[in-house]
Amino acid sequence: MLDERTAIISGKGSSFDDLAKVTHKVFMEAATTGQQRGFQYFQILDDKQGYRPTYVQNAATTSTSGTMTRTGRHSTYYNETTTSTPASVTRLDKPMKETVVRFCKTGEITPGQPGVWSVQSILAANGS
């Protein structure tokens, strides 16, 4: 909380999440916080979103397979194949969102304005 009515709410996801899932978490957190503090609405004052890159190193691998054939008492034939894969790096993007909200009570703000959300509507739509 920045003050009694203003909060920064942030969310982060894994590389398997999308930005919509992180946005949903942030809105649910804003609605829950608003309800706990006795507010009916929140207004988005600032919203930043994007992706945090992370990198995973994939090790180099080498595998050898072959066949051995024995002919006679002292004669052996061996055939092998070696395959190498070089090391590589994979980029994984993780969604993130940081939203500044201001909480309001009924009569302090006009519902339905762009960027104004009903705490109760969000919680009801999500079964809370």
Tab-separated table of N, CA and C in Angstrom:
chain	number	residue	atom	x	y	z
A	1	MET	N	0.845	-1.176	0.000
A	1	MET	CA	0.000	0.000	0.000
A	1	MET	C	0.894	1.243	0.000
A	2	LEU	N	0.599	2.164	-0.893
A	2	LEU	CA	1.317	3.433	-0.928
A	2	LEU	C	0.713	4.407	0.089
A	3	ASP	N	-0.593	4.353	0.231
A	3	ASP	CA	-1.318	5.085	1.264
A	3	ASP	C	-2.587	4.296	1.545
A	4	GLU	N	-3.536	4.871	2.275
A	4	GLU	CA	-4.726	4.095	2.656
A	4	GLU	C	-5.653	3.776	1.488
A	5	ARG	N	-5.474	4.440	0.367
A	5	ARG	CA	-6.334	4.200	-0.798
A	5	ARG	C	-5.587	3.753	-2.056
A	6	THR	N	-4.291	3.757	-2.042
A	6	THR	CA	-3.512	3.479	-3.247
A	6	THR	C	-2.559	2.322	-2.996
A	7	ALA	N	-2.517	1.402	-3.970
A	7	ALA	CA	-1.653	0.228	-3.831
A	7	ALA	C	-0.985	-0.099	-5.155
A	8	ILE	N	0.176	-0.688	-5.045
A	8	ILE	CA	0.832	-1.291	-6.207
A	8	ILE	C	0.597	-2.787	-6.092
A	9	ILE	N	-0.003	-3.350	-7.123
A	9	ILE	CA	-0.273	-4.789	-7.133
A	9	ILE	C	0.460	-5.380	-8.323
A	10	SER	N	1.304	-6.365	-8.039
A	10	SER	CA	2.079	-6.955	-9.121
A	10	SER	C	1.864	-8.453	-9.159
A	11	GLY	N	2.074	-8.990	-10.323
A	11	GLY	CA	1.959	-10.426	-10.513
A	11	GLY	C	2.989	-10.905	-11.511
A	12	LYS	N	3.433	-12.136	-11.301
A	12	LYS	CA	4.406	-12.753	-12.198
A	12	LYS	C	3.928	-14.154	-12.515
A	13	GLY	N	4.233	-14.602	-13.697
A	13	GLY	CA	3.878	-15.952	-14.105
A	13	GLY	C	5.107	-16.752	-14.478
A	14	SER	N	4.887	-18.009	-14.727
A	14	SER	CA	5.966	-18.875	-15.195
A	14	SER	C	6.009	-18.815	-16.720
A	15	SER	N	6.955	-19.495	-17.293
A	15	SER	CA	7.053	-19.508	-18.757
A	15	SER	C	5.894	-20.278	-19.390
A	16	PHE	N	5.100	-20.971	-18.575
A	16	PHE	CA	3.931	-21.691	-19.085
A	16	PHE	C	2.663	-20.850	-19.005
A	17	ASP	N	2.722	-19.685	-18.341
A	17	ASP	CA	1.566	-18.805	-18.200
A	17	ASP	C	1.546	-17.783	-19.321
A	18	ASP	N	0.373	-17.193	-19.526
A	18	ASP	CA	0.282	-16.084	-20.462
A	18	ASP	C	-0.072	-14.819	-19.680
A	19	LEU	N	-0.013	-13.684	-20.351
A	19	LEU	CA	-0.256	-12.406	-19.699
A	19	LEU	C	-1.691	-12.309	-19.181
A	20	ALA	N	-2.642	-12.935	-19.849
A	20	ALA	CA	-4.035	-12.903	-19.403
A	20	ALA	C	-4.188	-13.550	-18.022
A	21	LYS	N	-3.467	-14.626	-17.779
A	21	LYS	CA	-3.538	-15.299	-16.480
A	21	LYS	C	-2.963	-14.411	-15.379
A	22	VAL	N	-1.869	-13.741	-15.657
A	22	VAL	CA	-1.252	-12.850	-14.681
A	22	VAL	C	-2.168	-11.645	-14.432
A	23	THR	N	-2.790	-11.115	-15.470
A	23	THR	CA	-3.734	-10.005	-15.326
A	23	THR	C	-4.899	-10.421	-14.436
A	24	HIS	N	-5.401	-11.622	-14.626
A	24	HIS	CA	-6.494	-12.133	-13.799
A	24	HIS	C	-6.078	-12.167	-12.322
A	25	LYS	N	-4.887	-12.651	-12.046
A	25	LYS	CA	-4.382	-12.695	-10.665
A	25	LYS	C	-4.315	-11.295	-10.060
A	26	VAL	N	-3.815	-10.325	-10.822
A	26	VAL	CA	-3.675	-8.953	-10.339
A	26	VAL	C	-5.052	-8.353	-10.043
A	27	PHE	N	-6.018	-8.567	-10.927
A	27	PHE	CA	-7.363	-8.029	-10.712
A	27	PHE	C	-8.027	-8.678	-9.501
A	28	MET	N	-7.826	-9.971	-9.328
A	28	MET	CA	-8.383	-10.656	-8.160
A	28	MET	C	-7.748	-10.121	-6.874
A	29	GLU	N	-6.457	-9.886	-6.898
A	29	GLU	CA	-5.775	-9.331	-5.726
A	29	GLU	C	-6.282	-7.924	-5.424
A	30	ALA	N	-6.494	-7.109	-6.448
A	30	ALA	CA	-7.016	-5.757	-6.257
A	30	ALA	C	-8.430	-5.811	-5.668
A	31	ALA	N	-9.267	-6.683	-6.199
A	31	ALA	CA	-10.643	-6.800	-5.694
A	31	ALA	C	-10.665	-7.305	-4.254
A	32	THR	N	-9.849	-8.297	-3.943
A	32	THR	CA	-9.786	-8.847	-2.586
A	32	THR	C	-9.292	-7.791	-1.599
A	33	THR	N	-8.245	-7.067	-1.983
A	33	THR	CA	-7.711	-6.009	-1.120
A	33	THR	C	-8.758	-4.915	-0.909
A	34	GLY	N	-9.445	-4.522	-1.976
A	34	GLY	CA	-10.495	-3.505	-1.866
A	34	GLY	C	-11.605	-3.935	-0.925
A	35	GLN	N	-12.045	-5.169	-1.061
A	35	GLN	CA	-13.110	-5.683	-0.203
A	35	GLN	C	-12.667	-5.702	1.268
A	36	GLN	N	-11.457	-6.172	1.514
A	36	GLN	CA	-10.945	-6.234	2.884
A	36	GLN	C	-10.851	-4.856	3.537
A	37	ARG	N	-10.663	-3.833	2.747
A	37	ARG	CA	-10.516	-2.474	3.277
A	37	ARG	C	-11.814	-1.670	3.199
A	38	GLY	N	-12.903	-2.314	2.762
A	38	GLY	CA	-14.215	-1.655	2.762
A	38	GLY	C	-14.506	-0.783	1.556
A	39	PHE	N	-13.812	-1.029	0.440
A	39	PHE	CA	-14.048	-0.250	-0.775
A	39	PHE	C	-14.889	-1.051	-1.765
A	40	GLN	N	-15.642	-0.330	-2.600
A	40	GLN	CA	-16.489	-0.984	-3.591
A	40	GLN	C	-15.909	-0.933	-5.015
A	41	TYR	N	-14.951	-0.051	-5.245
A	41	TYR	CA	-14.376	0.118	-6.586
A	41	TYR	C	-12.865	0.300	-6.490
A	42	PHE	N	-12.209	0.031	-7.615
A	42	PHE	CA	-10.820	0.459	-7.754
A	42	PHE	C	-10.633	1.009	-9.152
A	43	GLN	N	-9.751	1.981	-9.246
A	43	GLN	CA	-9.431	2.624	-10.510
A	43	GLN	C	-7.965	2.368	-10.821
A	44	ILE	N	-7.696	2.011	-12.057
A	44	ILE	CA	-6.314	1.781	-12.478
A	44	ILE	C	-5.677	3.118	-12.819
A	45	LEU	N	-4.611	3.447	-12.084
A	45	LEU	CA	-3.899	4.703	-12.313
A	45	LEU	C	-2.708	4.520	-13.249
A	46	ASP	N	-2.048	3.383	-13.139
A	46	ASP	CA	-0.880	3.096	-13.969
A	46	ASP	C	-0.810	1.589	-14.169
A	47	ASP	N	-0.387	1.179	-15.334
A	47	ASP	CA	-0.357	-0.250	-15.642
A	47	ASP	C	0.844	-0.546	-16.529
A	48	LYS	N	1.716	-1.401	-16.024
A	48	LYS	CA	2.879	-1.827	-16.803
A	48	LYS	C	2.822	-3.336	-16.931
A	49	GLN	N	3.102	-3.812	-18.101
A	49	GLN	CA	3.096	-5.255	-18.319
A	49	GLN	C	4.117	-5.613	-19.381
A	50	GLY	N	4.523	-6.850	-19.343
A	50	GLY	CA	5.509	-7.304	-20.312
A	50	GLY	C	5.985	-8.698	-19.969
A	51	TYR	N	7.167	-9.003	-20.439
A	51	TYR	CA	7.736	-10.337	-20.233
A	51	TYR	C	9.157	-10.213	-19.717
A	52	ARG	N	9.490	-11.041	-18.729
A	52	ARG	CA	10.850	-11.119	-18.199
A	52	ARG	C	11.526	-12.309	-18.864
A	53	PRO	N	12.599	-12.092	-19.575
A	53	PRO	CA	13.281	-13.237	-20.182
A	53	PRO	C	14.144	-13.982	-19.164
A	54	THR	N	14.113	-15.279	-19.239
A	54	THR	CA	15.031	-16.118	-18.485
A	54	THR	C	15.660	-17.084	-19.479
A	55	TYR	N	16.814	-17.594	-19.137
A	55	TYR	CA	17.552	-18.436	-20.068
A	55	TYR	C	17.905	-19.766	-19.412
A	56	VAL	N	17.761	-20.821	-20.178
A	56	VAL	CA	18.091	-22.159	-19.710
A	56	VAL	C	19.168	-22.714	-20.628
A	57	GLN	N	20.247	-23.222	-20.035
A	57	GLN	CA	21.321	-23.806	-20.831
A	57	GLN	C	21.061	-25.292	-21.021
A	58	ASN	N	21.127	-25.725	-22.250
A	58	ASN	CA	20.993	-27.132	-22.590
A	58	ASN	C	22.393	-27.671	-22.858
A	59	ALA	N	22.801	-28.647	-22.085
A	59	ALA	CA	24.159	-29.179	-22.181
A	59	ALA	C	24.391	-29.889	-23.517
A	60	ALA	N	25.648	-29.913	-23.916
A	60	ALA	CA	26.029	-30.673	-25.106
A	60	ALA	C	25.919	-32.164	-24.794
A	61	THR	N	25.556	-32.934	-25.793
A	61	THR	CA	25.470	-34.385	-25.609
A	61	THR	C	26.210	-35.099	-26.727
A	62	THR	N	26.763	-36.245	-26.381
A	62	THR	CA	27.422	-37.107	-27.360
A	62	THR	C	26.970	-38.530	-27.090
A	63	SER	N	26.567	-39.201	-28.144
A	63	SER	CA	26.183	-40.607	-27.978
A	63	SER	C	26.858	-41.430	-29.072
A	64	THR	N	27.255	-42.612	-28.693
A	64	THR	CA	27.921	-43.519	-29.622
A	64	THR	C	27.162	-44.839	-29.636
A	65	SER	N	26.920	-45.334	-30.811
A	65	SER	CA	26.316	-46.663	-30.932
A	65	SER	C	27.121	-47.447	-31.965
A	66	GLY	N	27.139	-48.722	-31.813
A	66	GLY	CA	27.931	-49.515	-32.755
A	66	GLY	C	27.573	-50.984	-32.720
A	67	THR	N	28.179	-51.722	-33.621
A	67	THR	CA	27.987	-53.165	-33.689
A	67	THR	C	29.354	-53.830	-33.771
A	68	MET	N	29.430	-54.999	-33.187
A	68	MET	CA	30.674	-55.760	-33.229
A	68	MET	C	30.353	-57.127	-33.819
A	69	THR	N	31.155	-57.513	-34.764
A	69	THR	CA	30.977	-58.809	-35.397
A	69	THR	C	32.274	-59.597	-35.266
A	70	ARG	N	32.163	-60.822	-34.810
A	70	ARG	CA	33.349	-61.674	-34.641
A	70	ARG	C	33.351	-62.710	-35.767
A	71	THR	N	34.457	-62.785	-36.436
A	71	THR	CA	34.611	-63.793	-37.496
A	71	THR	C	35.879	-64.584	-37.214
A	72	GLY	N	35.719	-65.791	-36.927
A	72	GLY	CA	36.890	-66.628	-36.636
A	72	GLY	C	37.357	-66.435	-35.209
A	73	ARG	N	38.517	-67.053	-34.919
A	73	ARG	CA	39.042	-67.039	-33.569
A	73	ARG	C	39.670	-65.712	-33.147
A	74	HIS	N	40.307	-65.001	-34.048
A	74	HIS	CA	41.042	-63.803	-33.679
A	74	HIS	C	40.596	-62.559	-34.440
A	75	SER	N	39.606	-62.662	-35.251
A	75	SER	CA	39.222	-61.537	-36.096
A	75	SER	C	37.903	-60.929	-35.581
A	76	THR	N	37.921	-59.600	-35.343
A	76	THR	CA	36.721	-58.890	-34.887
A	76	THR	C	36.559	-57.641	-35.741
A	77	TYR	N	35.329	-57.385	-36.105
A	77	TYR	CA	35.022	-56.190	-36.878
A	77	TYR	C	34.110	-55.307	-36.025
A	78	TYR	N	34.417	-53.998	-35.891
A	78	TYR	CA	33.611	-53.072	-35.094
A	78	TYR	C	33.247	-51.875	-35.949
A	79	ASN	N	31.973	-51.494	-35.907
A	79	ASN	CA	31.472	-50.347	-36.658
A	79	ASN	C	30.760	-49.431	-35.658
A	80	GLU	N	31.113	-48.140	-35.608
A	80	GLU	CA	30.463	-47.240	-34.655
A	80	GLU	C	30.000	-45.961	-35.324
A	81	THR	N	29.009	-45.337	-34.696
A	81	THR	CA	28.516	-44.035	-35.132
A	81	THR	C	28.444	-43.141	-33.900
A	82	THR	N	29.047	-41.967	-33.970
A	82	THR	CA	29.019	-41.012	-32.867
A	82	THR	C	28.253	-39.774	-33.323
A	83	THR	N	27.296	-39.352	-32.499
A	83	THR	CA	26.487	-38.165	-32.786
A	83	THR	C	26.688	-37.160	-31.660
A	84	SER	N	26.984	-35.924	-32.019
A	84	SER	CA	27.172	-34.867	-31.019
A	84	SER	C	26.173	-33.746	-31.266
A	85	THR	N	25.631	-33.226	-30.170
A	85	THR	CA	24.746	-32.067	-30.222
A	85	THR	C	25.425	-30.963	-29.429
A	86	PRO	N	25.628	-29.797	-30.013
A	86	PRO	CA	26.314	-28.730	-29.273
A	86	PRO	C	25.425	-28.160	-28.159
A	87	ALA	N	26.061	-27.538	-27.190
A	87	ALA	CA	25.320	-26.855	-26.127
A	87	ALA	C	24.503	-25.720	-26.744
A	88	SER	N	23.375	-25.438	-26.127
A	88	SER	CA	22.533	-24.354	-26.632
A	88	SER	C	21.867	-23.652	-25.452
A	89	VAL	N	21.284	-22.509	-25.741
A	89	VAL	CA	20.569	-21.738	-24.738
A	89	VAL	C	19.151	-21.504	-25.256
A	90	THR	N	18.184	-21.733	-24.380
A	90	THR	CA	16.785	-21.520	-24.729
A	90	THR	C	16.259	-20.340	-23.915
A	91	ARG	N	15.599	-19.411	-24.587
A	91	ARG	CA	14.999	-18.260	-23.907
A	91	ARG	C	13.559	-18.611	-23.543
A	92	LEU	N	13.198	-18.354	-22.292
A	92	LEU	CA	11.831	-18.541	-21.809
A	92	LEU	C	11.320	-17.186	-21.325
A	93	ASP	N	10.177	-16.763	-21.837
A	93	ASP	CA	9.605	-15.477	-21.449
A	93	ASP	C	8.534	-15.683	-20.381
A	94	LYS	N	8.671	-14.961	-19.266
A	94	LYS	CA	7.733	-15.058	-18.152
A	94	LYS	C	6.945	-13.751	-18.057
A	95	PRO	N	5.605	-13.836	-18.113
A	95	PRO	CA	4.808	-12.609	-18.074
A	95	PRO	C	4.844	-11.940	-16.698
A	96	MET	N	4.753	-10.600	-16.707
A	96	MET	CA	4.698	-9.842	-15.464
A	96	MET	C	3.790	-8.638	-15.659
A	97	LYS	N	3.219	-8.198	-14.549
A	97	LYS	CA	2.318	-7.047	-14.592
A	97	LYS	C	2.449	-6.292	-13.278
A	98	GLU	N	2.499	-4.973	-13.357
A	98	GLU	CA	2.519	-4.125	-12.175
A	98	GLU	C	1.483	-3.025	-12.385
A	99	THR	N	0.512	-2.983	-11.486
A	99	THR	CA	-0.609	-2.069	-11.632
A	99	THR	C	-0.758	-1.226	-10.373
A	100	VAL	N	-0.929	0.072	-10.560
A	100	VAL	CA	-1.207	0.964	-9.446
A	100	VAL	C	-2.707	1.227	-9.453
A	101	VAL	N	-3.371	0.942	-8.318
A	101	VAL	CA	-4.812	1.141	-8.217
A	101	VAL	C	-5.127	2.095	-7.073
A	102	ARG	N	-6.248	2.794	-7.229
A	102	ARG	CA	-6.778	3.658	-6.166
A	102	ARG	C	-8.155	3.138	-5.828
A	103	PHE	N	-8.371	2.870	-4.550
A	103	PHE	CA	-9.643	2.328	-4.085
A	103	PHE	C	-10.617	3.467	-3.789
A	104	CYS	N	-11.906	3.213	-4.105
A	104	CYS	CA	-12.952	4.223	-3.920
A	104	CYS	C	-14.200	3.571	-3.338
A	105	LYS	N	-15.011	4.417	-2.694
A	105	LYS	CA	-16.294	3.965	-2.164
A	105	LYS	C	-17.407	4.475	-3.063
A	106	THR	N	-18.589	3.895	-2.908
A	106	THR	CA	-19.754	4.326	-3.675
A	106	THR	C	-19.961	5.830	-3.454
A	107	GLY	N	-20.182	6.566	-4.544
A	107	GLY	CA	-20.391	8.003	-4.482
A	107	GLY	C	-19.133	8.816	-4.689
A	108	GLU	N	-17.988	8.182	-4.607
A	108	GLU	CA	-16.724	8.899	-4.798
A	108	GLU	C	-16.244	8.855	-6.246
A	109	ILE	N	-16.831	7.964	-7.027
A	109	ILE	CA	-16.393	7.778	-8.419
A	109	ILE	C	-17.596	7.330	-9.238
A	110	THR	N	-17.567	7.605	-10.515
A	110	THR	CA	-18.660	7.198	-11.386
A	110	THR	C	-18.368	5.812	-11.946
A	111	PRO	N	-19.192	4.819	-11.560
A	111	PRO	CA	-18.985	3.458	-12.103
A	111	PRO	C	-19.138	3.449	-13.631
A	112	GLY	N	-18.453	2.543	-14.269
A	112	GLY	CA	-18.563	2.406	-15.722
A	112	GLY	C	-17.571	3.230	-16.505
A	113	GLN	N	-16.822	4.079	-15.843
A	113	GLN	CA	-15.787	4.829	-16.538
A	113	GLN	C	-14.674	3.874	-16.967
A	114	PRO	N	-13.961	4.193	-18.024
A	114	PRO	CA	-12.824	3.350	-18.391
A	114	PRO	C	-11.810	3.291	-17.247
A	115	GLY	N	-11.362	2.103	-16.926
A	115	GLY	CA	-10.372	1.922	-15.880
A	115	GLY	C	-10.943	1.827	-14.481
A	116	VAL	N	-12.278	1.872	-14.324
A	116	VAL	CA	-12.915	1.739	-13.017
A	116	VAL	C	-13.574	0.371	-12.949
A	117	TRP	N	-13.273	-0.371	-11.890
A	117	TRP	CA	-13.756	-1.750	-11.757
A	117	TRP	C	-14.510	-1.932	-10.444
A	118	SER	N	-15.575	-2.685	-10.504
A	118	SER	CA	-16.366	-3.012	-9.323
A	118	SER	C	-15.739	-4.196	-8.601
A	119	VAL	N	-15.429	-4.001	-7.330
A	119	VAL	CA	-14.857	-5.065	-6.512
A	119	VAL	C	-15.795	-6.260	-6.468
A	120	GLN	N	-17.074	-5.999	-6.178
A	120	GLN	CA	-18.042	-7.082	-6.039
A	120	GLN	C	-18.252	-7.837	-7.354
A	121	SER	N	-18.283	-7.125	-8.462
A	121	SER	CA	-18.470	-7.786	-9.773
A	121	SER	C	-17.328	-8.745	-10.087
A	122	ILE	N	-16.113	-8.321	-9.806
A	122	ILE	CA	-14.951	-9.170	-10.077
A	122	ILE	C	-14.978	-10.406	-9.179
A	123	LEU	N	-15.249	-10.203	-7.887
A	123	LEU	CA	-15.277	-11.337	-6.965
A	123	LEU	C	-16.419	-12.288	-7.291
A	124	ALA	N	-17.588	-11.757	-7.640
A	124	ALA	CA	-18.742	-12.607	-7.970
A	124	ALA	C	-18.493	-13.411	-9.251
A	125	ALA	N	-17.856	-12.794	-10.221
A	125	ALA	CA	-17.576	-13.487	-11.486
A	125	ALA	C	-16.581	-14.627	-11.303
A	126	ASN	N	-15.834	-14.588	-10.214
A	126	ASN	CA	-14.823	-15.606	-9.967
A	126	ASN	C	-15.179	-16.501	-8.779
A	127	GLY	N	-16.446	-16.456	-8.386
A	127	GLY	CA	-16.923	-17.374	-7.354
A	127	GLY	C	-16.476	-17.044	-5.956
A	128	SER	N	-16.086	-15.795	-5.705
A	128	SER	CA	-15.646	-15.417	-4.354
A	128	SER	C	-16.725	-14.667	-3.618
